[in-house]
Short mmCIF file of C-alpha atoms in Angstrom, two decimals:
data_model
loop_
_atom_site.label_atom_id
_atom_site.label_comp_id
_atom_site.label_asym_id
_atom_site.label_seq_id
_atom_site.Cartn_x
_atom_site.Cartn_y
_atom_site.Cartn_z
CA MET X 744 -13.08 10.34 33.29
CA ASP X 745 -14.50 11.78 30.01
CA VAL X 746 -12.31 12.06 26.97
CA ALA X 747 -11.93 15.02 23.99
CA ILE X 748 -10.39 14.74 20.94
CA ILE X 749 -8.71 18.19 20.71
CA GLY X 750 -6.59 17.44 17.68
CA ILE X 751 -6.63 15.67 14.38
CA GLY X 752 -4.49 15.08 11.27
CA ILE X 753 -4.62 13.28 7.59
CA HIS X 754 -2.65 12.15 5.26
CA PRO X 755 -4.33 12.86 1.46
CA PHE X 756 -6.13 8.94 0.50
CA GLY X 757 -5.69 7.05 -2.33
CA ARG X 758 -2.55 6.51 -3.86
CA THR X 759 0.54 8.64 -3.30
CA GLU X 760 3.89 7.57 -4.69
CA GLY X 761 7.24 7.36 -3.66
CA VAL X 762 5.49 8.19 -0.02
CA SER X 763 5.74 4.77 2.14
CA GLY X 764 3.13 4.54 4.50
CA LEU X 765 4.93 5.02 7.58
CA GLU X 766 5.67 8.69 6.29
CA GLN X 767 2.17 9.09 5.55
CA GLY X 768 1.03 8.07 9.47
CA VAL X 769 3.58 10.50 10.52
CA HIS X 770 2.48 13.30 8.26
CA ALA X 771 -0.75 12.74 9.90
CA ALA X 772 0.51 12.94 13.09
CA ARG X 773 2.42 15.92 12.69
CA GLY X 774 -0.93 17.38 11.46
CA ALA X 775 -2.91 16.51 14.43
CA LEU X 776 -0.03 17.65 16.50
CA LYS X 777 0.11 20.80 14.66
CA ASP X 778 -4.49 21.09 15.44
CA ALA X 779 -3.98 20.95 18.97
CA GLY X 780 -0.55 23.59 19.15
CA LEU X 781 1.29 20.48 20.62
CA GLU X 782 4.58 18.55 20.26
CA TRP X 783 5.46 15.26 19.49
CA THR X 784 7.49 15.52 23.17
CA ASP X 785 3.86 16.51 24.96
CA MET X 786 2.49 12.73 23.96
CA GLU X 787 2.45 9.99 26.96
CA PHE X 788 1.69 7.12 24.68
CA ALA X 789 0.35 6.34 21.16
CA TYR X 790 -1.58 3.21 20.20
CA GLY X 791 -1.03 2.85 16.62
CA GLY X 792 -2.25 0.26 13.63
CA SER X 793 -1.61 -0.57 10.18
CA SER X 794 -2.17 -3.91 8.16
CA ALA X 795 0.36 -3.93 5.19
CA ALA X 796 2.52 -1.03 5.79
CA GLY X 797 4.88 -2.27 8.67
CA ASN X 798 4.98 -1.61 12.93
CA ALA X 799 3.12 1.67 13.32
CA ASP X 800 5.72 2.00 16.32
CA ALA X 801 8.11 2.30 13.87
CA MET X 802 6.88 6.02 13.79
CA VAL X 803 9.01 6.40 16.69
CA SER X 804 12.28 6.85 14.43
CA LYS X 805 10.86 9.50 12.73
CA LEU X 806 8.75 11.55 14.97
CA GLY X 807 11.20 11.55 17.85
CA LEU X 808 12.60 8.42 20.81
CA THR X 809 10.51 10.39 23.24
CA GLY X 810 10.30 6.53 25.47
CA LEU X 811 6.90 6.85 25.22
CA GLN X 812 4.42 4.51 25.45
CA PHE X 813 3.62 2.66 21.74
CA ILE X 814 1.84 -0.37 21.12
CA ASN X 815 0.47 -1.50 18.08
CA VAL X 816 -2.35 -2.34 17.09
CA SER X 817 -4.28 -5.08 14.83
CA ASN X 818 -7.76 -5.74 14.36
CA GLY X 819 -9.06 -6.47 10.53
CA CYS X 820 -10.68 -3.06 9.14
CA ALA X 821 -11.63 -2.09 12.52
CA THR X 822 -7.85 -1.71 13.20
CA GLY X 823 -7.75 2.14 13.13
CA GLY X 824 -11.76 2.06 15.62
CA SER X 825 -9.39 -0.33 18.03
CA ALA X 826 -6.66 2.12 17.99
CA LEU X 827 -8.87 4.81 19.48
CA GLN X 828 -11.27 2.99 21.47
CA SER X 829 -7.89 1.68 23.41
CA ALA X 830 -6.74 5.16 23.50
CA TYR X 831 -9.91 6.07 24.72
CA MET X 832 -9.32 3.60 27.78
CA ALA X 833 -6.08 4.81 28.54
CA ILE X 834 -6.92 7.99 29.27
CA GLN X 835 -10.51 6.69 31.37
CA SER X 836 -8.82 4.61 33.28
CA GLY X 837 -6.78 7.71 34.82
CA MET X 838 -3.27 6.50 33.37
CA PHE X 839 -2.65 8.94 31.15
CA ASP X 840 -3.67 12.72 30.47
CA ILE X 841 -3.22 12.95 26.46
CA GLY X 842 -1.66 10.63 23.71
CA MET X 843 -2.20 9.90 20.44
CA ALA X 844 -4.22 7.38 17.90
CA VAL X 845 -2.79 6.83 14.60
CA GLY X 846 -3.21 4.60 12.11
CA PHE X 847 -1.95 4.28 8.16
CA ASP X 848 -1.69 1.59 5.37
CA LYS X 849 -0.50 1.30 1.56
CA HIS X 850 -2.37 -1.67 0.02
CA PRO X 851 -0.90 -3.28 -3.30
CA ARG X 852 -3.66 -2.88 -6.43
CA GLY X 853 -6.50 -5.19 -6.61
CA ALA X 854 -8.44 -6.85 -4.19
CA PHE X 855 -7.45 -7.69 -0.64
CA THR X 856 -4.98 -11.47 -0.78
CA VAL X 857 -6.12 -13.44 2.51
CA ASN X 858 -4.37 -15.92 4.60
CA PRO X 859 -6.51 -18.39 5.17
CA GLN X 860 -4.42 -19.87 7.83
CA ALA X 861 -3.71 -16.73 9.74
CA GLY X 862 -7.80 -16.44 10.06
CA GLY X 863 -8.07 -20.09 11.75
CA LEU X 864 -9.26 -21.55 8.12
CA GLY X 865 -7.45 -24.61 6.58
CA LYS X 866 -5.57 -23.69 3.22
CA TRP X 867 -8.21 -25.79 0.95
CA TYR X 868 -10.58 -23.00 1.53
CA GLY X 869 -8.16 -19.88 -0.36
CA ASP X 870 -7.24 -22.85 -2.74
CA ILE X 871 -10.96 -23.57 -4.02
CA GLY X 872 -11.30 -19.98 -3.98
CA MET X 873 -13.47 -18.72 -1.39
CA ALA X 874 -11.57 -16.58 1.00
CA LEU X 875 -12.27 -13.56 -1.00
CA THR X 876 -14.24 -10.84 1.11
CA PRO X 877 -16.44 -9.39 -2.07
CA GLN X 878 -18.16 -12.62 -2.10
CA PHE X 879 -18.77 -12.34 1.28
CA PHE X 880 -20.02 -8.58 0.94
CA GLY X 881 -22.36 -9.90 -2.43
CA MET X 882 -24.07 -13.34 -0.27
CA LYS X 883 -24.95 -10.93 2.24
CA ILE X 884 -26.44 -8.65 0.71
CA GLN X 885 -28.08 -11.17 -1.81
CA ARG X 886 -30.22 -12.46 1.41
CA TYR X 887 -30.80 -8.84 2.41
CA MET X 888 -32.05 -8.08 -0.56
CA HIS X 889 -34.52 -11.69 -0.73
CA GLU X 890 -35.58 -11.23 2.84
CA TYR X 891 -36.70 -7.45 2.73
CA GLY X 892 -37.44 -7.07 -1.39
CA ILE X 893 -34.83 -4.49 -2.02
CA SER X 894 -33.93 -3.72 -5.46
CA GLU X 895 -30.81 -3.03 -7.27
CA ASP X 896 -31.62 0.84 -7.60
CA ALA X 897 -31.23 0.99 -3.71
CA LEU X 898 -27.29 0.05 -4.13
CA VAL X 899 -26.98 2.46 -7.42
CA ARG X 900 -27.62 5.44 -5.06
CA VAL X 901 -25.48 5.13 -2.37
CA ALA X 902 -22.51 4.69 -4.80
CA VAL X 903 -23.96 7.71 -6.79
CA LYS X 904 -24.39 9.48 -3.26
CA ASN X 905 -21.00 8.84 -1.99
CA TYR X 906 -18.92 9.48 -4.60
CA LYS X 907 -21.02 12.74 -5.16
CA ASN X 908 -19.58 13.59 -1.75
CA GLY X 909 -16.34 12.36 -2.23
CA ALA X 910 -15.73 15.11 -5.22
CA LYS X 911 -16.28 17.75 -1.85
CA ASN X 912 -13.41 16.25 -0.33
CA PRO X 913 -10.31 17.69 -0.53
CA ASN X 914 -8.25 14.56 0.74
CA ALA X 915 -10.86 11.85 -1.04
CA TRP X 916 -9.34 9.57 -3.87
CA ARG X 917 -11.86 9.57 -5.97
CA ARG X 918 -13.35 13.00 -6.66
CA ILE X 919 -15.23 13.10 -10.04
CA PRO X 920 -19.07 11.54 -9.39
CA PHE X 921 -20.09 8.55 -11.19
CA SER X 922 -23.29 8.96 -12.72
CA TYR X 923 -26.35 6.75 -11.80
CA GLU X 924 -25.83 5.36 -15.72
CA ASP X 925 -21.78 4.86 -14.63
CA VAL X 926 -22.63 2.68 -11.83
CA ALA X 927 -25.61 0.97 -12.62
CA SER X 928 -23.57 -0.25 -16.12
CA SER X 929 -19.87 -0.84 -14.30
CA GLN X 930 -18.50 -4.80 -14.38
CA MET X 931 -20.65 -7.23 -12.46
CA VAL X 932 -18.25 -8.15 -9.47
CA CYS X 933 -19.77 -10.38 -7.30
CA HIS X 934 -22.90 -10.75 -8.17
CA PRO X 935 -25.45 -8.66 -7.53
CA LEU X 936 -22.50 -6.23 -6.60
CA ARG X 937 -20.59 -3.51 -9.72
CA LYS X 938 -17.27 -2.36 -9.97
CA TYR X 939 -18.90 1.22 -8.95
CA MET X 940 -20.53 -0.19 -5.68
CA PHE X 941 -17.20 -1.32 -4.09
CA CYS X 942 -14.32 0.61 -2.16
CA SER X 943 -10.54 -0.22 -3.12
CA PRO X 944 -8.00 -1.28 -1.30
CA ALA X 945 -5.68 1.98 -1.10
CA GLU X 946 -3.09 4.25 1.18
CA GLY X 947 -3.70 7.32 3.66
CA ALA X 948 -3.59 7.86 7.24
CA CYS X 949 -4.95 9.88 10.27
CA ALA X 950 -4.52 10.29 13.50
CA MET X 951 -6.17 11.79 16.57
CA LEU X 952 -5.06 13.70 19.64
CA LEU X 953 -7.00 12.47 23.08
CA CYS X 954 -6.71 13.99 26.18
CA ARG X 955 -8.56 14.17 29.64
CA ALA X 956 -11.61 16.23 29.02
CA ASP X 957 -10.86 18.66 32.09
CA LYS X 958 -8.30 19.32 30.27
CA ALA X 959 -9.70 19.94 26.78
CA LYS X 960 -10.01 23.46 26.26
CA GLN X 961 -6.18 24.20 27.01
CA TYR X 962 -5.84 22.55 23.60
CA ALA X 963 -8.89 23.05 21.51
CA SER X 964 -11.10 25.69 21.20
CA LYS X 965 -13.14 23.05 19.82
CA PRO X 966 -12.75 19.99 21.43
CA VAL X 967 -14.99 17.34 20.41
CA PHE X 968 -15.65 14.58 23.50
CA LEU X 969 -16.29 10.62 22.70
CA LYS X 970 -19.46 10.04 24.45
CA ALA X 971 -19.10 6.02 23.71
CA VAL X 972 -16.61 3.44 22.31
CA ALA X 973 -17.57 0.29 21.82
CA VAL X 974 -15.89 -2.94 19.80
CA LYS X 975 -17.81 -6.04 19.72
CA THR X 976 -17.05 -9.68 17.75
CA ARG X 977 -19.31 -11.66 16.78
CA GLN X 978 -21.71 -14.24 18.38
CA PHE X 979 -22.62 -17.70 17.04
CA GLY X 980 -25.57 -17.07 14.47
CA SER X 981 -24.43 -13.93 12.49
CA PHE X 982 -23.64 -13.69 9.26
CA GLU X 983 -19.54 -13.27 8.55
CA VAL X 984 -17.00 -13.33 6.19
CA PHE X 985 -14.88 -15.97 6.07
CA SER X 986 -17.29 -18.55 7.88
CA GLN X 987 -17.05 -22.02 6.30
CA SER X 988 -20.59 -22.90 7.58
CA GLN X 989 -23.61 -21.05 9.31
CA ALA X 990 -25.48 -21.73 12.13
CA LEU X 991 -29.39 -22.45 10.85
CA ASN X 992 -30.62 -20.17 13.80
CA ARG X 993 -29.61 -15.88 12.92
CA ALA X 994 -27.83 -13.84 16.08
CA PRO X 995 -27.98 -9.68 15.71
CA ALA X 996 -24.49 -8.64 14.07
CA PRO X 997 -21.85 -7.95 16.01
CA THR X 998 -22.77 -4.39 14.52
CA ALA X 999 -25.81 -4.11 16.39
CA GLN X 1000 -24.21 -5.10 19.44
CA ALA X 1001 -22.01 -2.39 19.63
CA ALA X 1002 -24.53 -0.03 17.95
CA ALA X 1003 -26.65 -1.19 21.70
CA ALA X 1004 -23.45 -0.77 23.73
CA ALA X 1005 -22.25 2.76 22.30
CA PHE X 1006 -26.27 4.06 22.97
CA GLU X 1007 -26.50 2.81 26.14
CA MET X 1008 -22.46 4.45 27.29
CA ALA X 1009 -24.10 7.49 25.55
CA GLY X 1010 -27.26 7.70 27.01
CA THR X 1011 -28.77 8.76 23.92
CA GLY X 1012 -30.44 7.32 20.64
CA PRO X 1013 -30.36 6.68 17.07
CA GLU X 1014 -32.34 9.56 16.51
CA ASP X 1015 -29.99 11.80 18.53
CA ILE X 1016 -27.09 11.36 16.05
CA ASP X 1017 -27.41 14.74 13.11
CA VAL X 1018 -24.45 12.49 11.25
CA ALA X 1019 -22.94 9.23 10.74
CA GLN X 1020 -19.93 7.27 9.12
CA LEU X 1021 -21.18 3.83 7.90
CA GLN X 1022 -18.77 1.11 6.86
CA ASP X 1023 -19.35 1.66 3.31
CA THR X 1024 -17.05 -1.26 1.78
CA GLU X 1025 -19.50 -1.97 -1.16
CA SER X 1026 -23.15 -0.59 -0.98
CA GLY X 1027 -24.76 -3.09 0.47
CA ALA X 1028 -23.08 -2.86 3.01
CA GLU X 1029 -24.22 0.46 3.56
CA LEU X 1030 -27.70 -0.49 3.28
CA MET X 1031 -27.11 -3.39 5.93
CA HIS X 1032 -25.20 -1.12 8.10
CA MET X 1033 -28.34 1.73 8.27
CA ALA X 1034 -30.56 -0.73 10.15
CA GLU X 1035 -28.33 -2.94 11.82
CA ASN X 1036 -27.00 0.30 13.84
CA GLY X 1037 -30.94 1.08 14.67
CA PHE X 1038 -30.96 4.10 11.96
CA CYS X 1039 -34.03 2.48 9.60
CA GLU X 1040 -36.04 -0.58 9.34
CA ASP X 1041 -34.55 -3.46 7.71
CA GLY X 1042 -35.95 -2.75 4.12
CA ASP X 1043 -36.66 0.38 4.72
CA GLN X 1044 -33.68 1.88 3.28
CA GLU X 1045 -34.91 2.60 -0.15
CA LYS X 1046 -36.95 4.29 0.67
CA TRP X 1047 -34.56 6.55 2.74
CA LEU X 1048 -32.09 6.50 -0.46
CA ARG X 1049 -35.10 7.65 -3.41
CA GLU X 1050 -36.10 10.27 -0.55
CA GLY X 1051 -32.91 11.96 0.12
CA HIS X 1052 -32.42 11.00 4.04
CA THR X 1053 -28.62 10.49 4.04
CA GLU X 1054 -27.35 13.18 1.76
CA ILE X 1055 -25.66 15.94 3.41
CA ASP X 1056 -28.70 17.75 3.47
CA GLY X 1057 -31.43 15.12 4.62
CA LYS X 1058 -32.08 14.09 8.13
CA LEU X 1059 -29.19 11.74 8.82
CA PRO X 1060 -26.38 12.30 5.99
CA VAL X 1061 -24.29 9.53 5.89
CA ASN X 1062 -20.72 8.88 4.92
CA THR X 1063 -20.45 12.47 4.65
CA ASP X 1064 -16.64 12.79 3.57
CA GLY X 1065 -17.61 10.16 0.62
CA GLY X 1066 -17.13 7.00 3.04
CA CYS X 1067 -14.69 4.17 1.51
CA MET X 1068 -15.89 4.17 -1.93
CA ALA X 1069 -14.72 7.52 -2.56
CA ASN X 1070 -11.60 7.29 0.01
CA GLY X 1071 -10.89 3.99 -0.66
CA GLU X 1072 -9.63 1.08 1.73
CA PRO X 1073 -6.34 1.93 3.69
CA VAL X 1074 -7.02 -0.36 6.65
CA GLY X 1075 -5.38 0.61 9.31
CA ALA X 1076 -6.90 4.42 8.85
CA SER X 1077 -10.33 3.91 7.78
CA GLY X 1078 -12.14 3.96 11.32
CA LEU X 1079 -10.08 6.86 12.09
CA ARG X 1080 -10.99 8.80 9.05
CA GLN X 1081 -14.59 8.83 9.48
CA VAL X 1082 -13.74 9.77 12.86
CA TYR X 1083 -11.37 12.82 11.43
CA GLU X 1084 -14.66 13.40 9.14
CA ILE X 1085 -17.06 13.64 12.21
CA CYS X 1086 -14.64 15.97 14.29
CA LEU X 1087 -14.67 18.82 11.20
CA GLN X 1088 -18.56 18.51 10.57
CA LEU X 1089 -18.82 18.63 14.68
CA ARG X 1090 -16.34 22.27 14.83
CA GLY X 1091 -18.51 23.17 11.90
CA GLU X 1092 -15.10 23.15 9.65
CA ALA X 1093 -16.28 21.15 6.70
CA GLU X 1094 -16.86 23.61 4.08
CA GLN X 1095 -18.39 22.77 1.16
CA ARG X 1096 -20.00 19.27 2.74
CA GLN X 1097 -20.88 20.82 5.53
CA VAL X 1098 -23.85 19.25 7.55
CA PRO X 1099 -26.62 22.24 7.98
CA ASN X 1100 -27.70 23.45 11.03
CA ASN X 1101 -24.88 22.87 13.41
CA PRO X 1102 -24.83 19.41 13.73
CA LYS X 1103 -24.18 18.87 17.83
CA THR X 1104 -24.14 14.65 17.73
CA GLY X 1105 -21.92 12.27 15.39
CA TYR X 1106 -21.64 8.25 14.86
CA THR X 1107 -18.97 6.30 13.38
CA HIS X 1108 -18.99 2.68 12.43
CA VAL X 1109 -16.65 0.07 11.24
CA TYR X 1110 -16.66 -3.70 10.30
CA GLY X 1111 -13.73 -5.93 10.37
CA ALA X 1112 -12.81 -9.09 8.98
CA PRO X 1113 -13.80 -11.87 10.74
CA GLY X 1114 -16.55 -10.30 12.34
CA LEU X 1115 -15.91 -7.46 14.35
CA SER X 1116 -17.84 -4.09 14.52
CA GLY X 1117 -16.22 -0.60 16.47
CA VAL X 1118 -18.77 2.09 16.91
CA THR X 1119 -18.23 5.79 18.10
CA ILE X 1120 -20.28 8.03 19.72
CA MET X 1121 -19.02 12.45 19.98
CA THR X 1122 -20.55 15.45 21.05
CA ASN X 1123 -19.26 19.27 19.92
CA MET Z 443 -12.58 -42.38 -14.80
CA ALA Z 444 -9.05 -41.77 -12.99
CA SER Z 445 -8.14 -44.80 -10.58
CA VAL Z 446 -8.61 -43.64 -6.52
CA ALA Z 447 -4.80 -43.82 -6.24
CA ASN Z 448 -4.48 -41.20 -8.73
CA GLN Z 449 -6.64 -39.41 -6.51
CA VAL Z 450 -6.19 -36.84 -3.58
CA PRO Z 451 -8.83 -34.71 -1.65
CA ILE Z 452 -8.48 -31.16 -1.19
CA ALA Z 453 -7.71 -31.32 2.44
CA GLU Z 454 -8.42 -34.34 4.59
CA GLY Z 455 -11.59 -34.32 6.66
CA LEU Z 456 -13.72 -32.26 5.11
CA PHE Z 457 -15.67 -35.44 3.19
CA THR Z 458 -15.52 -39.48 3.11
CA TRP Z 459 -12.88 -40.24 1.12
CA PRO Z 460 -12.19 -42.37 -1.03
CA SER Z 461 -16.64 -43.23 -1.33
CA ASN Z 462 -18.91 -44.19 -3.93
CA ASP Z 463 -21.47 -42.09 -1.79
CA PRO Z 464 -19.24 -39.60 -0.50
CA ARG Z 465 -20.58 -37.12 2.35
CA LEU Z 466 -19.19 -33.97 4.17
CA LEU Z 467 -17.61 -34.16 7.63
CA GLY Z 468 -19.42 -31.93 10.05
CA SER Z 469 -18.83 -31.70 13.94
CA LYS Z 470 -22.12 -32.35 16.39
CA CYS Z 471 -22.34 -30.68 19.96
CA ARG Z 472 -22.61 -33.65 22.63
CA ASP Z 473 -24.01 -31.09 24.53
CA CYS Z 474 -26.27 -28.98 22.54
CA GLY Z 475 -26.50 -30.19 19.59
CA VAL Z 476 -25.62 -27.18 17.52
CA VAL Z 477 -23.42 -28.64 14.16
CA THR Z 478 -20.61 -27.37 12.45
CA PHE Z 479 -18.94 -27.77 9.07
CA PRO Z 480 -15.52 -28.51 9.16
CA ALA Z 481 -15.91 -30.89 11.72
CA GLN Z 482 -13.79 -29.16 14.80
CA SER Z 483 -13.22 -29.66 18.21
CA GLY Z 484 -14.87 -27.18 20.07
CA CYS Z 485 -18.44 -26.16 19.84
CA PRO Z 486 -18.81 -22.19 19.30
CA ALA Z 487 -22.33 -22.00 20.56
CA CYS Z 488 -22.19 -23.28 23.93
CA CYS Z 489 -18.69 -23.20 24.11
CA GLY Z 490 -18.37 -26.93 25.25
CA GLU Z 491 -15.65 -29.05 24.33
CA ALA Z 492 -17.26 -32.94 23.52
CA THR Z 493 -18.10 -32.79 19.71
CA GLU Z 494 -18.63 -35.83 17.28
CA THR Z 495 -18.05 -35.71 13.57
CA ILE Z 496 -20.92 -36.85 11.91
CA GLU Z 497 -21.91 -36.90 7.90
CA LEU Z 498 -23.66 -34.49 6.50
CA GLU Z 499 -26.93 -34.48 4.42
CA ARG Z 500 -26.47 -34.69 0.82
CA ARG Z 501 -29.24 -32.29 -0.01
CA GLY Z 502 -30.05 -29.18 0.52
CA LYS Z 503 -31.70 -25.74 -0.42
CA LEU Z 504 -29.91 -22.48 -1.58
CA TRP Z 505 -29.70 -20.25 1.38
CA THR Z 506 -27.30 -17.35 -0.60
CA TRP Z 507 -24.88 -17.26 -3.39
CA THR Z 508 -22.76 -14.86 -5.66
CA ILE Z 509 -20.82 -15.17 -8.96
CA GLN Z 510 -17.25 -14.80 -8.39
CA GLY Z 511 -16.55 -12.74 -11.29
CA PHE Z 512 -13.10 -12.02 -11.11
CA LEU Z 513 -9.76 -14.44 -11.19
CA PRO Z 514 -8.87 -14.59 -7.37
CA ASN Z 515 -5.14 -13.78 -5.96
CA ARG Z 516 -2.94 -16.55 -6.21
CA PRO Z 517 -2.07 -17.79 -3.34
CA PRO Z 518 -4.13 -18.53 -1.78
CA TYR Z 519 -6.00 -19.25 -4.90
CA GLU Z 520 -4.88 -22.60 -6.67
CA GLY Z 521 -7.87 -23.55 -9.37
CA PRO Z 522 -5.96 -23.69 -12.80
CA GLU Z 523 -7.60 -20.90 -14.30
CA THR Z 524 -5.45 -17.91 -16.09
CA PRO Z 525 -6.29 -14.62 -16.41
CA GLU Z 526 -7.09 -15.62 -20.27
CA THR Z 527 -9.46 -18.68 -19.45
CA PHE Z 528 -10.79 -17.23 -16.03
CA LYS Z 529 -14.35 -17.58 -16.51
CA PRO Z 530 -16.80 -16.72 -13.33
CA PHE Z 531 -17.76 -19.15 -10.59
CA GLY Z 532 -20.71 -19.31 -8.22
CA VAL Z 533 -20.52 -19.62 -4.63
CA GLY Z 534 -23.40 -19.76 -1.98
CA TYR Z 535 -24.20 -21.22 1.08
CA VAL Z 536 -26.27 -24.50 1.00
CA GLU Z 537 -28.84 -25.26 3.87
CA LEU Z 538 -28.62 -29.02 4.82
CA PRO Z 539 -31.90 -29.65 6.74
CA GLY Z 540 -32.14 -29.82 10.35
CA GLN Z 541 -27.62 -29.37 10.32
CA VAL Z 542 -25.93 -26.47 9.16
CA ARG Z 543 -25.62 -23.73 6.15
CA VAL Z 544 -22.43 -25.32 4.59
CA GLU Z 545 -20.31 -22.80 2.49
CA ALA Z 546 -19.84 -24.28 -1.55
CA ARG Z 547 -18.29 -23.70 -4.71
CA LEU Z 548 -20.93 -23.69 -7.44
CA LYS Z 549 -21.03 -25.73 -10.36
CA THR Z 550 -23.41 -23.22 -11.62
CA GLU Z 551 -22.51 -19.15 -12.82
CA ASP Z 552 -25.36 -18.23 -14.63
CA PRO Z 553 -27.46 -15.96 -12.52
CA ALA Z 554 -30.37 -16.83 -14.18
CA LYS Z 555 -30.13 -20.30 -12.76
CA LEU Z 556 -30.08 -19.57 -9.21
CA ARG Z 557 -32.54 -18.89 -6.89
CA ILE Z 558 -32.52 -19.09 -2.87
CA GLY Z 559 -34.77 -21.60 -1.85
CA MET Z 560 -33.92 -24.05 -4.57
CA ASP Z 561 -32.89 -27.26 -4.28
CA MET Z 562 -28.84 -28.32 -4.36
CA ALA Z 563 -27.01 -31.25 -3.84
CA LEU Z 564 -23.30 -32.40 -3.18
CA VAL Z 565 -21.32 -33.34 -5.86
CA VAL Z 566 -17.63 -34.43 -4.63
CA GLU Z 567 -15.59 -34.79 -8.13
CA LYS Z 568 -12.60 -33.51 -9.58
CA TYR Z 569 -11.16 -30.08 -8.92
CA VAL Z 570 -8.05 -29.50 -10.33
CA GLU Z 571 -5.28 -31.51 -11.56
CA ARG Z 572 -2.31 -30.96 -9.48
CA ASP Z 573 1.66 -33.04 -9.44
CA GLY Z 574 0.12 -35.89 -11.63
CA LYS Z 575 -3.12 -36.49 -9.46
CA ASP Z 576 -6.93 -35.20 -9.26
CA VAL Z 577 -7.11 -33.08 -6.35
CA ILE Z 578 -10.84 -34.19 -5.48
CA ALA Z 579 -13.39 -31.41 -3.81
CA TYR Z 580 -16.50 -30.58 -3.09
CA PHE Z 581 -19.49 -28.59 -4.35
CA PHE Z 582 -23.21 -28.03 -5.25
CA GLN Z 583 -24.93 -28.07 -7.80
CA PRO Z 584 -28.70 -27.67 -8.64
CA ALA Z 585 -30.66 -30.80 -7.56
CA ASP Z 586 -32.51 -31.07 -11.07
CA GLU Z 587 -29.48 -31.37 -12.68
CA THR Z 588 -27.72 -34.07 -10.71
#
């Protein structure tokens, strides 16, 4: 049973004073219903997630107490992607015909606060100052740059591109482009990563309506088909966030495993992808994820960026909506924002940031603590 | 120098303590030989359950590093600094030969003094004073500074 996305909704990302995360989720849900011309009463199920803004299933008190199956999803930065995967499986299994995946969040300002014990780590790990995601990102790209001869230039170019794309996205948070100099001279946060190379915790919401592919045309003139959805967790030897120690022998990252599984499921390869959203927690992540997802060889990223291959008019546009850098990171919503953007691109509705030549196949990728990855492949 | 009675380790079982020559404690899988830090009961590599606690090497090579440039949120951070007194600190992974790569605070915060592959040595010393006692933690520093 193939699965289609027939409605998409979003609440603008960034900071919205006076509007709770839950209310933003309701706004996105209603937007997705309207997009498909459906009512909440038509939904047979929902999967929803939020990391810092309450329980997603509390939305039913605002959307209506219809008695539907609503399951909360919690899976770090891959929460949105995991909600989508759950919804996909619910339809693919034949149990349901139509339902919703929704995610929202509203994080306090500043860096994410981590509870080491909740992640199975000792209290001492946070006490001494090592339970911070930016440190991991700094250390992973530091090693990668050393191994593959990548310079800071590539880190700067990723950020400049993403803010430039974000400036063309009315739902993005940061909509003023930064110059090369702005990024390259911004404050050092976790060497070699600077302030404007990082995304920030933020707010936002996104919702998708999914149905059996054979019924998609009843609801949508331009349905988008989910050809693959894969979530993988770390295997022994991969270098992951919050690792008190690492094995001597490296293993492929969960992203590489999720990508391989998704390409196999879709029967396509990296060369078939026309537009991609890759987790850009910071510049280094986007760079490494280009290779981990199979789009380029390790070490080729600098050349790719200099030649503009990941720009909107390049051979593989990456993070056309500005990514996490320009949209911020509301953990529950980010994975679905990526899918929202790919749906717009495949429907030809991305306006100023539309990828030229009618893209047919899109790709999304999220990475989350403590080492998991979610990939989707979609076609129109 | 404070007496041992006035010193407490930041966590039990992370390193031998009290000791004149403290060593980090890891676990080694009796089935596949994989070493992890801190010591744990199951093996993350082969899924076996038979591990033994071992003392880890005191010296190794810097595998990667960064400099923490802002005061971490507290909790969970419990270091002694205030926003006014905070100074960036180094963090890295040190590869202990034949064993495991251990994540650690570094005693160096100058990027110019850190390079991947350099020799590093374990230091076990006071991290912070808490409730009238010195909290002892482990660090690594460039071996030529020991």
